[in-house]
Amino acid sequence: MGGLAAASMLAQRRQRVLLLEQNDLLGGCTQSYERRGYRFNVGVHYVGSVAQPTNTRALFEAVCPGLEWSHLPSIYNRMVLGDRHYAVPSGREAYRAMLIESFPTEGEGIDAYLNAVGAVTRSARGYFGQKVMPEAKVSERYDEMCSAFHAHSDLTTEEALSSMTNNAELRAVWTANWGDYGLPPSRSSFAMHCMLVKHYLDGASYPRGGAVAFAQRVLPLIEAEGGLALRAAEVERILVEDDVVQGVRLAGGHVVRAPVVVSNAGVQNTFGRLLDTETAERSGIRGSLRQVKDSYAVVGLNLGLKASPHELGLTPANIWAHPTADFDDNLAAHRENFEAPFPWCFITFPSAKDPDWEADYPGRATIEMYGYSYFEHFEDWAGQPSRSETYLATKERVRERLLAELERFVPGVTDAVDLAEVSTPLSYERYLRRARGGFMGLEASPARFRQRWLRAPTPVRGLFLSGQDVTSDGVIGALTGGVLAASAVLGEDLMRTIGEKRLSAQ
């Protein structure tokens, strides 16, 4: 999404853009692929803040003109802690009412929490605004623009929430979808948590036609300005002379000269692999990479079913299922023993969310599932040209375990399974070039939000960063990172331009 957003905004400012995608499909985590008559998404399962004329919706409209949304029913998430279920509704007051009904003595803490979500989110404007400014100007105003945000981002989510309530179950309900930003409350930045909650506070939506709709809207914009998008075009090296970018060299040896290169490969890939060692060291960023870590890894299961979503009784609400409300214990148990329950399972029903699905795929449905895991459980098979029988047996065990989890929530649905495709952290390494399978960008820890060098402009003239690592994790973080990258290239505050157009249209 970060690459698509940067390419779209640059093309709309009359720039000739070459979009290079190392995979066979465009879109990275926003790609869709088809297998035996079923369509699956890689990383787009629900999006918040687009049901109303918000800044987020305006960003999507600017980047992907003509994109249509299907707005999910009020209950869009179901949080499961052991055998206890909590249905999360859209709307601040409805959410508050659900929490009060479930925890009737916690009204004061609940109100403090909801008020904090709004206050913390508002404090982020200056922090993200400075990420496109010239370094000299940032140095003068950094504390002024970032201090309010850092007062919250320096806290872990657990630290902040513990000051609002002693009720561990309530804190677990608040944070049960921490997989959306990758770190448990004991390690995640409270600011990241609040931005995520605010994003979904008024409910969730889904792009009509699935995640592939993003790339479908962007490609014509690139081509209209004489640009091009190439698949299976892996960049081997970003070419630099005297700390000025010259273009890129592809894996096949072809050289493309360009005065500007925008890297959406992530900061670890960009400064750890794509730049020559001398340039990366001289920039100062390569040494700074030790201050940040890549996000978590998952196992996944994509299911194709021989029945319609209606026949199967599938609903749009996602399920976040945890073995217990003690997230750290869940993580420790699974890290120690792969056979321990996955620390969480996320189950989503894309075919039930898309109103165009049944016309495109009559009599069929899909379910996508993910389980938090650790790369270490798959490390022995990394780098092998072909996978061993033990690896295939492990994938089969993943399939069995995730199907058993699904049966808890949709009894009998596995009888309709026609296709079951398992992914592991090695799959993300291969298809997304994400080392150790960490597809969500950098960990959203307090330390991450203190890294001043995580900005769109880089010390290499003409080289810019896009995507999640510039801003925050997830599709919206990547989208914003792409717009900020284009802003830095053009010397124009596109966020403000888009925001002003939204306001004038109301």
PDB file of N, CA and C in Angstrom, residues 252-312:
ATOM      1  N   GLY A 252      18.029  -9.221 -12.687  1.00  0.00           N
ATOM      2  CA  GLY A 252      18.516  -9.750 -13.949  1.00  0.00           C
ATOM      3  C   GLY A 252      19.656  -8.955 -14.541  1.00  0.00           C
ATOM      4  N   GLY A 253      20.052  -7.858 -13.869  1.00  0.00           N
ATOM      5  CA  GLY A 253      21.165  -7.049 -14.339  1.00  0.00           C
ATOM      6  C   GLY A 253      20.762  -5.765 -15.029  1.00  0.00           C
ATOM      7  N   HIS A 254      19.497  -5.606 -15.388  1.00  0.00           N
ATOM      8  CA  HIS A 254      19.048  -4.392 -16.080  1.00  0.00           C
ATOM      9  C   HIS A 254      19.122  -3.189 -15.150  1.00  0.00           C
ATOM     10  N   VAL A 255      19.637  -2.075 -15.663  1.00  0.00           N
ATOM     11  CA  VAL A 255      19.778  -0.847 -14.883  1.00  0.00           C
ATOM     12  C   VAL A 255      18.735   0.170 -15.331  1.00  0.00           C
ATOM     13  N   VAL A 256      18.035   0.753 -14.357  1.00  0.00           N
ATOM     14  CA  VAL A 256      17.071   1.817 -14.620  1.00  0.00           C
ATOM     15  C   VAL A 256      17.597   3.086 -13.969  1.00  0.00           C
ATOM     16  N   ARG A 257      17.850   4.113 -14.772  1.00  0.00           N
ATOM     17  CA  ARG A 257      18.329   5.395 -14.246  1.00  0.00           C
ATOM     18  C   ARG A 257      17.140   6.268 -13.846  1.00  0.00           C
ATOM     19  N   ALA A 258      17.241   6.890 -12.695  1.00  0.00           N
ATOM     20  CA  ALA A 258      16.162   7.758 -12.223  1.00  0.00           C
ATOM     21  C   ALA A 258      16.710   8.719 -11.180  1.00  0.00           C
ATOM     22  N   PRO A 259      16.211   9.959 -11.144  1.00  0.00           N
ATOM     23  CA  PRO A 259      16.688  10.928 -10.164  1.00  0.00           C
ATOM     24  C   PRO A 259      16.088  10.738  -8.782  1.00  0.00           C
ATOM     25  N   VAL A 260      15.021   9.961  -8.721  1.00  0.00           N
ATOM     26  CA  VAL A 260      14.342   9.719  -7.440  1.00  0.00           C
ATOM     27  C   VAL A 260      14.030   8.238  -7.321  1.00  0.00           C
ATOM     28  N   VAL A 261      14.329   7.669  -6.158  1.00  0.00           N
ATOM     29  CA  VAL A 261      13.946   6.290  -5.836  1.00  0.00           C
ATOM     30  C   VAL A 261      13.175   6.317  -4.525  1.00  0.00           C
ATOM     31  N   VAL A 262      11.976   5.752  -4.533  1.00  0.00           N
ATOM     32  CA  VAL A 262      11.173   5.603  -3.320  1.00  0.00           C
ATOM     33  C   VAL A 262      11.175   4.120  -2.966  1.00  0.00           C
ATOM     34  N   SER A 263      11.702   3.787  -1.802  1.00  0.00           N
ATOM     35  CA  SER A 263      11.760   2.391  -1.377  1.00  0.00           C
ATOM     36  C   SER A 263      10.613   2.078  -0.433  1.00  0.00           C
ATOM     37  N   ASN A 264       9.809   1.098  -0.843  1.00  0.00           N
ATOM     38  CA  ASN A 264       8.743   0.593   0.017  1.00  0.00           C
ATOM     39  C   ASN A 264       9.099  -0.796   0.549  1.00  0.00           C
ATOM     40  N   ALA A 265      10.384  -1.144   0.460  1.00  0.00           N
ATOM     41  CA  ALA A 265      10.834  -2.472   0.887  1.00  0.00           C
ATOM     42  C   ALA A 265      11.059  -2.556   2.389  1.00  0.00           C
ATOM     43  N   GLY A 266      10.883  -1.453   3.100  1.00  0.00           N
ATOM     44  CA  GLY A 266      11.149  -1.442   4.533  1.00  0.00           C
ATOM     45  C   GLY A 266      12.557  -0.957   4.817  1.00  0.00           C
ATOM     46  N   VAL A 267      12.725  -0.315   5.958  1.00  0.00           N
ATOM     47  CA  VAL A 267      14.021   0.287   6.271  1.00  0.00           C
ATOM     48  C   VAL A 267      15.105  -0.770   6.447  1.00  0.00           C
ATOM     49  N   GLN A 268      14.735  -1.934   6.983  1.00  0.00           N
ATOM     50  CA  GLN A 268      15.729  -2.995   7.165  1.00  0.00           C
ATOM     51  C   GLN A 268      16.262  -3.481   5.825  1.00  0.00           C
ATOM     52  N   ASN A 269      15.379  -3.712   4.874  1.00  0.00           N
ATOM     53  CA  ASN A 269      15.801  -4.141   3.547  1.00  0.00           C
ATOM     54  C   ASN A 269      16.576  -3.037   2.826  1.00  0.00           C
ATOM     55  N   THR A 270      16.075  -1.808   2.940  1.00  0.00           N
ATOM     56  CA  THR A 270      16.672  -0.707   2.181  1.00  0.00           C
ATOM     57  C   THR A 270      18.114  -0.460   2.606  1.00  0.00           C
ATOM     58  N   PHE A 271      18.333  -0.323   3.912  1.00  0.00           N
ATOM     59  CA  PHE A 271      19.669   0.018   4.401  1.00  0.00           C
ATOM     60  C   PHE A 271      20.495  -1.201   4.812  1.00  0.00           C
ATOM     61  N   GLY A 272      19.844  -2.350   4.888  1.00  0.00           N
ATOM     62  CA  GLY A 272      20.586  -3.550   5.242  1.00  0.00           C
ATOM     63  C   GLY A 272      20.937  -4.432   4.070  1.00  0.00           C
ATOM     64  N   ARG A 273      20.242  -4.235   2.918  1.00  0.00           N
ATOM     65  CA  ARG A 273      20.453  -5.149   1.803  1.00  0.00           C
ATOM     66  C   ARG A 273      20.548  -4.449   0.449  1.00  0.00           C
ATOM     67  N   LEU A 274      19.716  -3.432   0.199  1.00  0.00           N
ATOM     68  CA  LEU A 274      19.621  -2.857  -1.142  1.00  0.00           C
ATOM     69  C   LEU A 274      20.672  -1.787  -1.428  1.00  0.00           C
ATOM     70  N   LEU A 275      21.169  -1.116  -0.408  1.00  0.00           N
ATOM     71  CA  LEU A 275      22.245  -0.144  -0.587  1.00  0.00           C
ATOM     72  C   LEU A 275      23.597  -0.830  -0.389  1.00  0.00           C
ATOM     73  N   ASP A 276      24.629  -0.327  -1.072  1.00  0.00           N
ATOM     74  CA  ASP A 276      25.953  -0.863  -0.805  1.00  0.00           C
ATOM     75  C   ASP A 276      26.352  -0.523   0.630  1.00  0.00           C
ATOM     76  N   THR A 277      27.193  -1.349   1.207  1.00  0.00           N
ATOM     77  CA  THR A 277      27.537  -1.236   2.624  1.00  0.00           C
ATOM     78  C   THR A 277      28.117   0.128   2.972  1.00  0.00           C
ATOM     79  N   GLU A 278      28.978   0.642   2.107  1.00  0.00           N
ATOM     80  CA  GLU A 278      29.627   1.933   2.387  1.00  0.00           C
ATOM     81  C   GLU A 278      28.603   3.052   2.508  1.00  0.00           C
ATOM     82  N   THR A 279      27.691   3.128   1.541  1.00  0.00           N
ATOM     83  CA  THR A 279      26.667   4.178   1.562  1.00  0.00           C
ATOM     84  C   THR A 279      25.766   4.020   2.778  1.00  0.00           C
ATOM     85  N   ALA A 280      25.356   2.789   3.052  1.00  0.00           N
ATOM     86  CA  ALA A 280      24.463   2.544   4.190  1.00  0.00           C
ATOM     87  C   ALA A 280      25.124   2.932   5.503  1.00  0.00           C
ATOM     88  N   GLU A 281      26.411   2.615   5.651  1.00  0.00           N
ATOM     89  CA  GLU A 281      27.141   2.978   6.875  1.00  0.00           C
ATOM     90  C   GLU A 281      27.293   4.489   6.980  1.00  0.00           C
ATOM     91  N   ARG A 282      27.651   5.126   5.875  1.00  0.00           N
ATOM     92  CA  ARG A 282      27.884   6.572   5.891  1.00  0.00           C
ATOM     93  C   ARG A 282      26.599   7.351   6.197  1.00  0.00           C
ATOM     94  N   SER A 283      25.471   6.796   5.817  1.00  0.00           N
ATOM     95  CA  SER A 283      24.197   7.475   6.074  1.00  0.00           C
ATOM     96  C   SER A 283      23.889   7.569   7.562  1.00  0.00           C
ATOM     97  N   GLY A 284      24.481   6.669   8.350  1.00  0.00           N
ATOM     98  CA  GLY A 284      24.190   6.617   9.784  1.00  0.00           C
ATOM     99  C   GLY A 284      22.995   5.756  10.115  1.00  0.00           C
ATOM    100  N   ILE A 285      22.205   5.407   9.104  1.00  0.00           N
ATOM    101  CA  ILE A 285      20.981   4.651   9.367  1.00  0.00           C
ATOM    102  C   ILE A 285      21.269   3.180   9.600  1.00  0.00           C
ATOM    103  N   ARG A 286      22.250   2.641   8.900  1.00  0.00           N
ATOM    104  CA  ARG A 286      22.536   1.214   9.083  1.00  0.00           C
ATOM    105  C   ARG A 286      22.854   0.902  10.540  1.00  0.00           C
ATOM    106  N   GLY A 287      23.615   1.776  11.182  1.00  0.00           N
ATOM    107  CA  GLY A 287      23.909   1.570  12.597  1.00  0.00           C
ATOM    108  C   GLY A 287      22.677   1.711  13.465  1.00  0.00           C
ATOM    109  N   SER A 288      21.722   2.543  13.019  1.00  0.00           N
ATOM    110  CA  SER A 288      20.507   2.770  13.803  1.00  0.00           C
ATOM    111  C   SER A 288      19.531   1.612  13.721  1.00  0.00           C
ATOM    112  N   LEU A 289      19.720   0.709  12.764  1.00  0.00           N
ATOM    113  CA  LEU A 289      18.793  -0.403  12.617  1.00  0.00           C
ATOM    114  C   LEU A 289      18.739  -1.272  13.862  1.00  0.00           C
ATOM    115  N   ARG A 290      19.791  -1.230  14.666  1.00  0.00           N
ATOM    116  CA  ARG A 290      19.793  -2.024  15.905  1.00  0.00           C
ATOM    117  C   ARG A 290      18.771  -1.511  16.917  1.00  0.00           C
ATOM    118  N   GLN A 291      18.300  -0.284  16.710  1.00  0.00           N
ATOM    119  CA  GLN A 291      17.343   0.306  17.655  1.00  0.00           C
ATOM    120  C   GLN A 291      15.912  -0.169  17.416  1.00  0.00           C
ATOM    121  N   VAL A 292      15.677  -0.830  16.292  1.00  0.00           N
ATOM    122  CA  VAL A 292      14.313  -1.256  15.964  1.00  0.00           C
ATOM    123  C   VAL A 292      14.318  -2.738  15.586  1.00  0.00           C
ATOM    124  N   LYS A 293      13.161  -3.344  15.690  1.00  0.00           N
ATOM    125  CA  LYS A 293      13.014  -4.760  15.348  1.00  0.00           C
ATOM    126  C   LYS A 293      11.830  -4.940  14.409  1.00  0.00           C
ATOM    127  N   ASP A 294      11.923  -5.963  13.567  1.00  0.00           N
ATOM    128  CA  ASP A 294      10.782  -6.286  12.717  1.00  0.00           C
ATOM    129  C   ASP A 294       9.659  -6.892  13.549  1.00  0.00           C
ATOM    130  N   SER A 295       8.462  -6.834  13.002  1.00  0.00           N
ATOM    131  CA  SER A 295       7.279  -7.287  13.729  1.00  0.00           C
ATOM    132  C   SER A 295       7.164  -8.813  13.709  1.00  0.00           C
ATOM    133  N   TYR A 296       6.034  -9.279  14.162  1.00  0.00           N
ATOM    134  CA  TYR A 296       5.828 -10.699  14.435  1.00  0.00           C
ATOM    135  C   TYR A 296       5.595 -11.519  13.167  1.00  0.00           C
ATOM    136  N   ALA A 297       5.540 -12.825  13.347  1.00  0.00           N
ATOM    137  CA  ALA A 297       5.281 -13.762  12.254  1.00  0.00           C
ATOM    138  C   ALA A 297       4.004 -14.548  12.555  1.00  0.00           C
ATOM    139  N   VAL A 298       3.434 -15.122  11.506  1.00  0.00           N
ATOM    140  CA  VAL A 298       2.197 -15.895  11.669  1.00  0.00           C
ATOM    141  C   VAL A 298       2.257 -17.157  10.830  1.00  0.00           C
ATOM    142  N   VAL A 299       1.401 -18.099  11.202  1.00  0.00           N
ATOM    143  CA  VAL A 299       1.014 -19.172  10.299  1.00  0.00           C
ATOM    144  C   VAL A 299      -0.385 -18.836   9.805  1.00  0.00           C
ATOM    145  N   GLY A 300      -0.731 -19.306   8.626  1.00  0.00           N
ATOM    146  CA  GLY A 300      -2.031 -18.956   8.068  1.00  0.00           C
ATOM    147  C   GLY A 300      -2.705 -20.134   7.400  1.00  0.00           C
ATOM    148  N   LEU A 301      -4.007 -20.000   7.206  1.00  0.00           N
ATOM    149  CA  LEU A 301      -4.782 -21.020   6.518  1.00  0.00           C
ATOM    150  C   LEU A 301      -5.858 -20.327   5.693  1.00  0.00           C
ATOM    151  N   ASN A 302      -5.785 -20.482   4.379  1.00  0.00           N
ATOM    152  CA  ASN A 302      -6.810 -19.982   3.474  1.00  0.00           C
ATOM    153  C   ASN A 302      -7.706 -21.137   3.058  1.00  0.00           C
ATOM    154  N   LEU A 303      -8.997 -20.964   3.255  1.00  0.00           N
ATOM    155  CA  LEU A 303      -9.962 -22.028   2.992  1.00  0.00           C
ATOM    156  C   LEU A 303     -10.916 -21.631   1.887  1.00  0.00           C
ATOM    157  N   GLY A 304     -11.088 -22.517   0.911  1.00  0.00           N
ATOM    158  CA  GLY A 304     -12.141 -22.389  -0.080  1.00  0.00           C
ATOM    159  C   GLY A 304     -13.222 -23.399   0.228  1.00  0.00           C
ATOM    160  N   LEU A 305     -14.495 -22.936   0.230  1.00  0.00           N
ATOM    161  CA  LEU A 305     -15.600 -23.795   0.652  1.00  0.00           C
ATOM    162  C   LEU A 305     -16.647 -23.900  -0.445  1.00  0.00           C
ATOM    163  N   LYS A 306     -17.169 -25.093  -0.610  1.00  0.00           N
ATOM    164  CA  LYS A 306     -18.168 -25.349  -1.644  1.00  0.00           C
ATOM    165  C   LYS A 306     -19.573 -25.072  -1.106  1.00  0.00           C
ATOM    166  N   ALA A 307     -19.837 -23.830  -0.844  1.00  0.00           N
ATOM    167  CA  ALA A 307     -21.156 -23.358  -0.424  1.00  0.00           C
ATOM    168  C   ALA A 307     -21.061 -21.848  -0.335  1.00  0.00           C
ATOM    169  N   SER A 308     -22.181 -21.177  -0.399  1.00  0.00           N
ATOM    170  CA  SER A 308     -22.167 -19.717  -0.323  1.00  0.00           C
ATOM    171  C   SER A 308     -22.004 -19.278   1.129  1.00  0.00           C
ATOM    172  N   PRO A 309     -21.546 -18.042   1.364  1.00  0.00           N
ATOM    173  CA  PRO A 309     -21.458 -17.547   2.742  1.00  0.00           C
ATOM    174  C   PRO A 309     -22.792 -17.641   3.465  1.00  0.00           C
ATOM    175  N   HIS A 310     -23.893 -17.362   2.729  1.00  0.00           N
ATOM    176  CA  HIS A 310     -25.221 -17.415   3.347  1.00  0.00           C
ATOM    177  C   HIS A 310     -25.561 -18.839   3.779  1.00  0.00           C
ATOM    178  N   GLU A 311     -25.279 -19.819   2.911  1.00  0.00           N
ATOM    179  CA  GLU A 311     -25.580 -21.210   3.237  1.00  0.00           C
ATOM    180  C   GLU A 311     -24.780 -21.699   4.438  1.00  0.00           C
ATOM    181  N   LEU A 312     -23.570 -21.176   4.578  1.00  0.00           N
ATOM    182  CA  LEU A 312     -22.708 -21.595   5.691  1.00  0.00           C
ATOM    183  C   LEU A 312     -22.967 -20.810   6.967  1.00  0.00           C
TER     184      LEU A 312
END
